[in-house]
């Protein structure tokens, strides 16, 4: 039975080594290391937790972390760009409790076939993830994301935590005690009233994000100074206060005083 996988191979010219990482549709993470130009040595496959209801997203997050760690350690030569590949080799069945004596064995044939079939064209890691998720029937991350101003972004730990929740296939929701709330998944943003709800368009989500960011800047947490509003220029739809009668009188008096001498 064919097996769908995604992976990459990075090399370090300075260290003369290469690393290959492959994730299968069952959520098994294969890895092999070795000197460049020689046959790599596979390591023990990393398997998902036996009670994990979303093994692939969790392991995909680990693959992304490994990619970042390798590039940070000088593995900046792309030997095989990130890619989703459908292999002819059959993946070894995963035991219900894949640990100890039931842990999967090294699958060198799977790794070698990935290297042989992976396309040579350059590709971004996110594109490979989208192809992989689509191929195995999981919700994929949108291709185009609206990036917030990094100077006004929420704390990285909070954003990273929310991203991990969405990557696992879980939803982030408002407190259940409210009759009107919201629900965010990797696929959409929904406003909910009771049992019903409606998904927002991408443009509406971007506008909502801008409005909430502006509100948080003007209404910071207790003990945090507020960010002053812009002093020049007005946004479309913003009403500019009209000049009061007293203001006009003061301006007129100054003009008369300046012309009488």
CSV table of C-alpha atoms in Angstrom, one decimal:
chain,number,residue,atom,x,y,z
A,1,UNK,CA,0.0,0.0,0.0
A,2,UNK,CA,1.5,3.4,-1.0
A,3,UNK,CA,2.6,5.7,1.8
A,4,UNK,CA,2.5,9.5,1.8
A,5,UNK,CA,5.3,11.3,3.6
A,6,UNK,CA,7.0,14.6,3.8
A,7,UNK,CA,10.5,15.5,4.7
A,8,UNK,CA,13.8,17.2,3.8
A,9,UNK,CA,17.6,16.8,3.9
A,10,UNK,CA,19.9,19.5,5.1
A,11,UNK,CA,23.7,19.6,5.0
A,12,UNK,CA,26.5,21.5,6.7
A,13,UNK,CA,29.6,22.2,4.6
A,14,UNK,CA,31.5,23.3,7.6
A,15,UNK,CA,30.8,20.1,9.5
A,16,UNK,CA,30.6,17.9,6.4
A,17,UNK,CA,27.5,16.2,7.6
A,18,UNK,CA,23.9,15.8,6.5
A,19,UNK,CA,20.6,15.1,8.2
A,20,UNK,CA,17.4,13.6,6.7
A,21,UNK,CA,14.0,13.9,8.4
A,22,UNK,CA,10.8,12.2,7.1
A,23,UNK,CA,7.3,12.2,8.6
A,24,UNK,CA,4.8,9.5,7.6
A,25,UNK,CA,1.0,9.7,7.4
A,26,UNK,CA,0.9,7.5,10.5
A,27,UNK,CA,2.8,10.2,12.5
A,28,UNK,CA,6.1,8.3,12.7
A,29,UNK,CA,9.2,10.6,12.5
A,30,UNK,CA,12.2,9.0,10.8
A,31,UNK,CA,15.7,10.5,10.9
A,32,UNK,CA,19.1,9.6,9.6
A,33,UNK,CA,22.5,11.3,10.0
A,34,UNK,CA,25.9,10.9,8.5
A,35,UNK,CA,28.8,12.4,6.6
A,36,UNK,CA,27.9,14.0,3.3
A,37,UNK,CA,28.5,11.7,0.3
A,38,UNK,CA,28.2,8.5,2.4
A,39,UNK,CA,25.3,6.3,3.3
A,40,UNK,CA,23.4,7.9,6.2
A,41,UNK,CA,22.8,6.0,9.5
A,42,UNK,CA,19.2,5.8,10.5
A,43,UNK,CA,18.2,6.5,14.1
A,44,UNK,CA,15.4,5.0,16.1
A,45,UNK,CA,12.0,6.3,14.7
A,46,UNK,CA,10.1,8.7,16.9
A,47,UNK,CA,6.5,7.6,17.4
A,48,UNK,CA,3.5,9.5,18.6
A,49,UNK,CA,1.9,9.0,22.0
A,50,UNK,CA,-0.4,6.0,21.9
A,51,UNK,CA,-3.3,8.1,23.3
A,52,UNK,CA,-2.7,11.1,21.1
A,53,UNK,CA,-5.8,11.8,19.0
A,54,UNK,CA,-3.9,14.1,16.6
A,55,UNK,CA,-0.5,12.4,16.1
A,56,UNK,CA,0.4,13.9,12.7
A,57,UNK,CA,0.1,17.6,13.7
A,58,UNK,CA,2.0,17.1,16.9
A,59,UNK,CA,4.8,15.2,15.0
A,60,UNK,CA,4.7,17.9,12.3
A,61,UNK,CA,5.4,20.5,14.9
A,62,UNK,CA,8.4,18.5,16.0
A,63,UNK,CA,9.6,18.2,12.4
A,64,UNK,CA,9.4,22.0,12.1
A,65,UNK,CA,11.3,22.4,15.3
A,66,UNK,CA,14.0,20.1,14.1
A,67,UNK,CA,14.3,22.1,10.8
A,68,UNK,CA,14.7,25.3,12.8
A,69,UNK,CA,17.3,23.7,15.1
A,70,UNK,CA,19.4,22.4,12.2
A,71,UNK,CA,19.4,25.6,10.3
A,72,UNK,CA,20.4,27.4,13.5
A,73,UNK,CA,23.4,25.0,13.9
A,74,UNK,CA,24.7,25.7,10.5
A,75,UNK,CA,22.9,23.2,8.3
A,76,UNK,CA,22.1,25.7,5.7
A,77,UNK,CA,22.7,23.7,2.6
A,78,UNK,CA,19.5,22.4,1.1
A,79,UNK,CA,20.3,18.9,-0.2
A,80,UNK,CA,16.6,17.9,-0.6
A,81,UNK,CA,14.1,20.7,-0.3
A,82,UNK,CA,11.0,20.1,1.9
A,83,UNK,CA,8.5,18.1,-0.1
A,84,UNK,CA,5.5,15.8,0.1
A,85,UNK,CA,6.0,12.5,-1.7
A,86,UNK,CA,3.8,9.5,-2.3
A,87,UNK,CA,6.0,6.4,-2.0
A,88,UNK,CA,5.4,2.9,-3.4
A,89,UNK,CA,6.8,1.3,-0.3
A,90,UNK,CA,4.4,0.2,2.4
A,91,UNK,CA,4.9,1.8,5.9
A,92,UNK,CA,5.4,-0.7,8.7
A,93,UNK,CA,2.1,-1.2,10.7
A,94,UNK,CA,2.2,0.8,13.9
A,95,UNK,CA,1.5,-1.1,17.1
A,96,UNK,CA,-1.3,0.2,19.4
A,97,UNK,CA,1.4,0.7,22.1
A,98,UNK,CA,4.5,1.4,19.9
A,99,UNK,CA,7.1,1.5,22.7
A,100,UNK,CA,9.7,-0.9,24.1
A,101,UNK,CA,9.5,-4.2,22.3
A,102,UNK,CA,6.7,-3.0,20.1
A,103,UNK,CA,8.6,0.1,18.9
A,104,UNK,CA,8.8,0.3,15.0
A,105,UNK,CA,12.1,-0.8,13.5
A,106,UNK,CA,14.3,1.4,11.3
A,107,UNK,CA,12.8,1.7,7.8
A,108,UNK,CA,15.8,2.4,5.6
A,109,UNK,CA,13.9,1.6,2.4
A,110,UNK,CA,11.3,4.3,3.1
A,111,UNK,CA,14.1,6.9,3.7
A,112,UNK,CA,15.9,5.9,0.5
A,113,UNK,CA,12.8,6.0,-1.6
A,114,UNK,CA,11.9,9.5,-0.3
A,115,UNK,CA,15.4,10.7,-1.3
A,116,UNK,CA,15.1,9.1,-4.7
A,117,UNK,CA,11.6,10.5,-5.5
A,118,UNK,CA,11.7,13.9,-3.9
A,119,UNK,CA,11.6,16.7,-6.5
A,120,UNK,CA,14.7,18.8,-7.0
A,121,UNK,CA,12.9,22.2,-7.3
A,122,UNK,CA,13.3,24.5,-4.3
A,123,UNK,CA,10.3,24.6,-2.0
A,124,UNK,CA,9.4,26.3,1.3
A,125,UNK,CA,8.7,24.2,4.4
A,126,UNK,CA,5.1,25.6,4.7
A,127,UNK,CA,4.3,24.6,1.1
A,128,UNK,CA,5.4,21.0,1.8
A,129,UNK,CA,3.2,21.0,5.0
A,130,UNK,CA,0.2,22.2,3.0
A,131,UNK,CA,0.7,19.5,0.3
A,132,UNK,CA,1.2,16.8,3.0
A,133,UNK,CA,-1.9,17.8,5.0
A,134,UNK,CA,-4.0,18.0,1.9
A,135,UNK,CA,-2.8,14.6,0.7
A,136,UNK,CA,-3.7,12.8,3.9
A,137,UNK,CA,-7.0,14.7,4.4
A,138,UNK,CA,-6.1,17.1,7.3
A,139,UNK,CA,-6.9,20.8,7.3
A,140,UNK,CA,-4.0,22.8,5.9
A,141,UNK,CA,-2.7,26.1,7.0
A,142,UNK,CA,-3.8,29.0,4.7
A,143,UNK,CA,-1.4,30.0,2.0
A,144,UNK,CA,-1.6,33.7,2.6
A,145,UNK,CA,-1.6,35.0,6.2
A,146,UNK,CA,-2.0,38.6,7.3
A,147,UNK,CA,1.0,39.5,9.3
A,148,UNK,CA,0.5,41.8,12.3
A,149,UNK,CA,2.9,44.6,13.1
A,150,UNK,CA,5.6,42.8,15.1
A,151,UNK,CA,6.0,45.8,17.3
A,152,UNK,CA,2.4,45.5,18.5
A,153,UNK,CA,2.1,41.7,18.4
A,154,UNK,CA,1.0,39.8,21.5
A,155,UNK,CA,3.7,38.1,23.6
A,156,UNK,CA,5.5,35.4,21.6
A,157,UNK,CA,4.8,32.8,24.2
A,158,UNK,CA,1.0,33.4,23.9
A,159,UNK,CA,1.1,33.3,20.1
A,160,UNK,CA,3.2,30.2,20.0
A,161,UNK,CA,1.0,28.5,22.4
A,162,UNK,CA,-2.1,29.3,20.3
A,163,UNK,CA,-0.3,28.2,17.2
A,164,UNK,CA,0.5,24.8,18.7
A,165,UNK,CA,-3.2,24.3,19.7
A,166,UNK,CA,-4.3,25.1,16.1
A,167,UNK,CA,-1.6,22.9,14.6
A,168,UNK,CA,-2.9,19.9,16.7
A,169,UNK,CA,-6.3,20.3,15.0
A,170,UNK,CA,-7.9,21.7,18.2
A,171,UNK,CA,-10.0,24.8,18.5
A,172,UNK,CA,-9.6,28.0,20.6
A,173,UNK,CA,-12.9,29.2,21.9
A,174,UNK,CA,-14.4,31.9,24.1
A,175,UNK,CA,-15.6,31.1,27.7
A,176,UNK,CA,-18.7,28.8,27.6
A,177,UNK,CA,-20.5,31.0,30.1
A,178,UNK,CA,-21.2,33.6,27.4
A,179,UNK,CA,-24.2,33.4,25.1
A,180,UNK,CA,-22.2,35.2,22.4
A,181,UNK,CA,-18.7,34.0,21.7
A,182,UNK,CA,-16.1,33.0,19.1
A,183,UNK,CA,-14.3,29.9,17.9
A,184,UNK,CA,-11.0,29.8,16.0
A,185,UNK,CA,-9.6,26.8,14.2
A,186,UNK,CA,-6.8,26.3,11.6
A,187,UNK,CA,-9.6,26.6,8.9
A,188,UNK,CA,-11.7,29.6,10.0
A,189,UNK,CA,-12.8,32.2,12.6
A,190,UNK,CA,-16.5,31.9,13.6
A,191,UNK,CA,-18.7,34.2,15.7
A,192,UNK,CA,-21.3,32.2,17.6
A,193,UNK,CA,-24.6,33.1,19.1
A,194,UNK,CA,-26.0,30.2,21.1
A,195,UNK,CA,-25.8,27.1,19.1
A,196,UNK,CA,-25.5,28.9,15.8
A,197,UNK,CA,-22.7,30.9,14.2
A,198,UNK,CA,-21.2,32.3,11.1
A,199,UNK,CA,-17.6,32.2,9.7
A,200,UNK,CA,-15.9,35.5,8.9
A,201,UNK,CA,-14.3,36.2,5.6
A,202,UNK,CA,-10.5,36.6,5.5
A,203,UNK,CA,-10.8,40.4,5.1
A,204,UNK,CA,-13.2,40.6,8.1
A,205,UNK,CA,-10.8,38.6,10.3
A,206,UNK,CA,-8.0,41.1,9.3
A,207,UNK,CA,-10.2,44.1,10.2
A,208,UNK,CA,-11.2,42.5,13.5
A,209,UNK,CA,-7.6,41.9,14.3
A,210,UNK,CA,-6.7,45.5,13.6
A,211,UNK,CA,-9.6,46.8,15.7
A,212,UNK,CA,-8.8,44.5,18.7
A,213,UNK,CA,-5.1,45.5,18.5
A,214,UNK,CA,-6.0,49.1,18.5
A,215,UNK,CA,-8.3,48.6,21.5
A,216,UNK,CA,-5.6,46.7,23.4
A,217,UNK,CA,-3.2,49.6,22.8
A,218,UNK,CA,-5.6,52.1,24.2
A,219,UNK,CA,-6.8,49.9,27.0
A,220,UNK,CA,-3.6,48.1,28.4
A,221,UNK,CA,-3.6,45.8,31.3
A,222,UNK,CA,-3.5,47.5,34.8
A,223,UNK,CA,-0.1,48.9,35.6
A,224,UNK,CA,0.8,49.2,31.9
A,225,UNK,CA,0.9,52.7,30.3
A,226,UNK,CA,-1.4,53.2,27.4
A,227,UNK,CA,-0.1,53.8,23.9
A,228,UNK,CA,-1.1,57.3,22.8
A,229,UNK,CA,-3.3,57.6,19.7
A,230,UNK,CA,-1.7,59.0,16.5
A,231,UNK,CA,-1.6,62.8,16.6
A,232,UNK,CA,-1.7,63.5,12.9
A,233,UNK,CA,-3.8,62.2,10.1
A,234,UNK,CA,-7.2,60.5,10.4
A,235,UNK,CA,-8.4,57.2,9.3
A,236,UNK,CA,-11.3,56.9,6.9
A,237,UNK,CA,-14.6,57.2,8.7
A,238,UNK,CA,-13.0,59.0,11.7
A,239,UNK,CA,-15.0,62.1,12.8
A,240,UNK,CA,-12.8,65.1,13.4
A,241,UNK,CA,-14.2,67.3,16.3
A,242,UNK,CA,-15.4,70.7,15.0
A,243,UNK,CA,-13.9,73.9,16.4
A,244,UNK,CA,-15.8,75.4,19.3
A,245,UNK,CA,-17.2,78.9,19.4
A,246,UNK,CA,-14.8,79.9,22.1
A,247,UNK,CA,-11.9,78.6,20.0
A,248,UNK,CA,-13.0,80.6,17.0
A,249,UNK,CA,-13.3,83.8,19.2
A,250,UNK,CA,-9.8,83.4,20.5
A,251,UNK,CA,-8.4,82.9,17.0
A,252,UNK,CA,-10.3,86.0,15.8
A,253,UNK,CA,-9.0,88.1,18.6
A,254,UNK,CA,-5.4,87.2,17.9
A,255,UNK,CA,-5.8,88.0,14.2
A,256,UNK,CA,-7.3,91.5,15.0
A,257,UNK,CA,-4.5,92.2,17.5
A,258,UNK,CA,-1.9,91.3,14.9
A,259,UNK,CA,-3.3,93.7,12.2
A,260,UNK,CA,-4.0,96.7,14.4
A,261,UNK,CA,-0.4,97.8,14.9
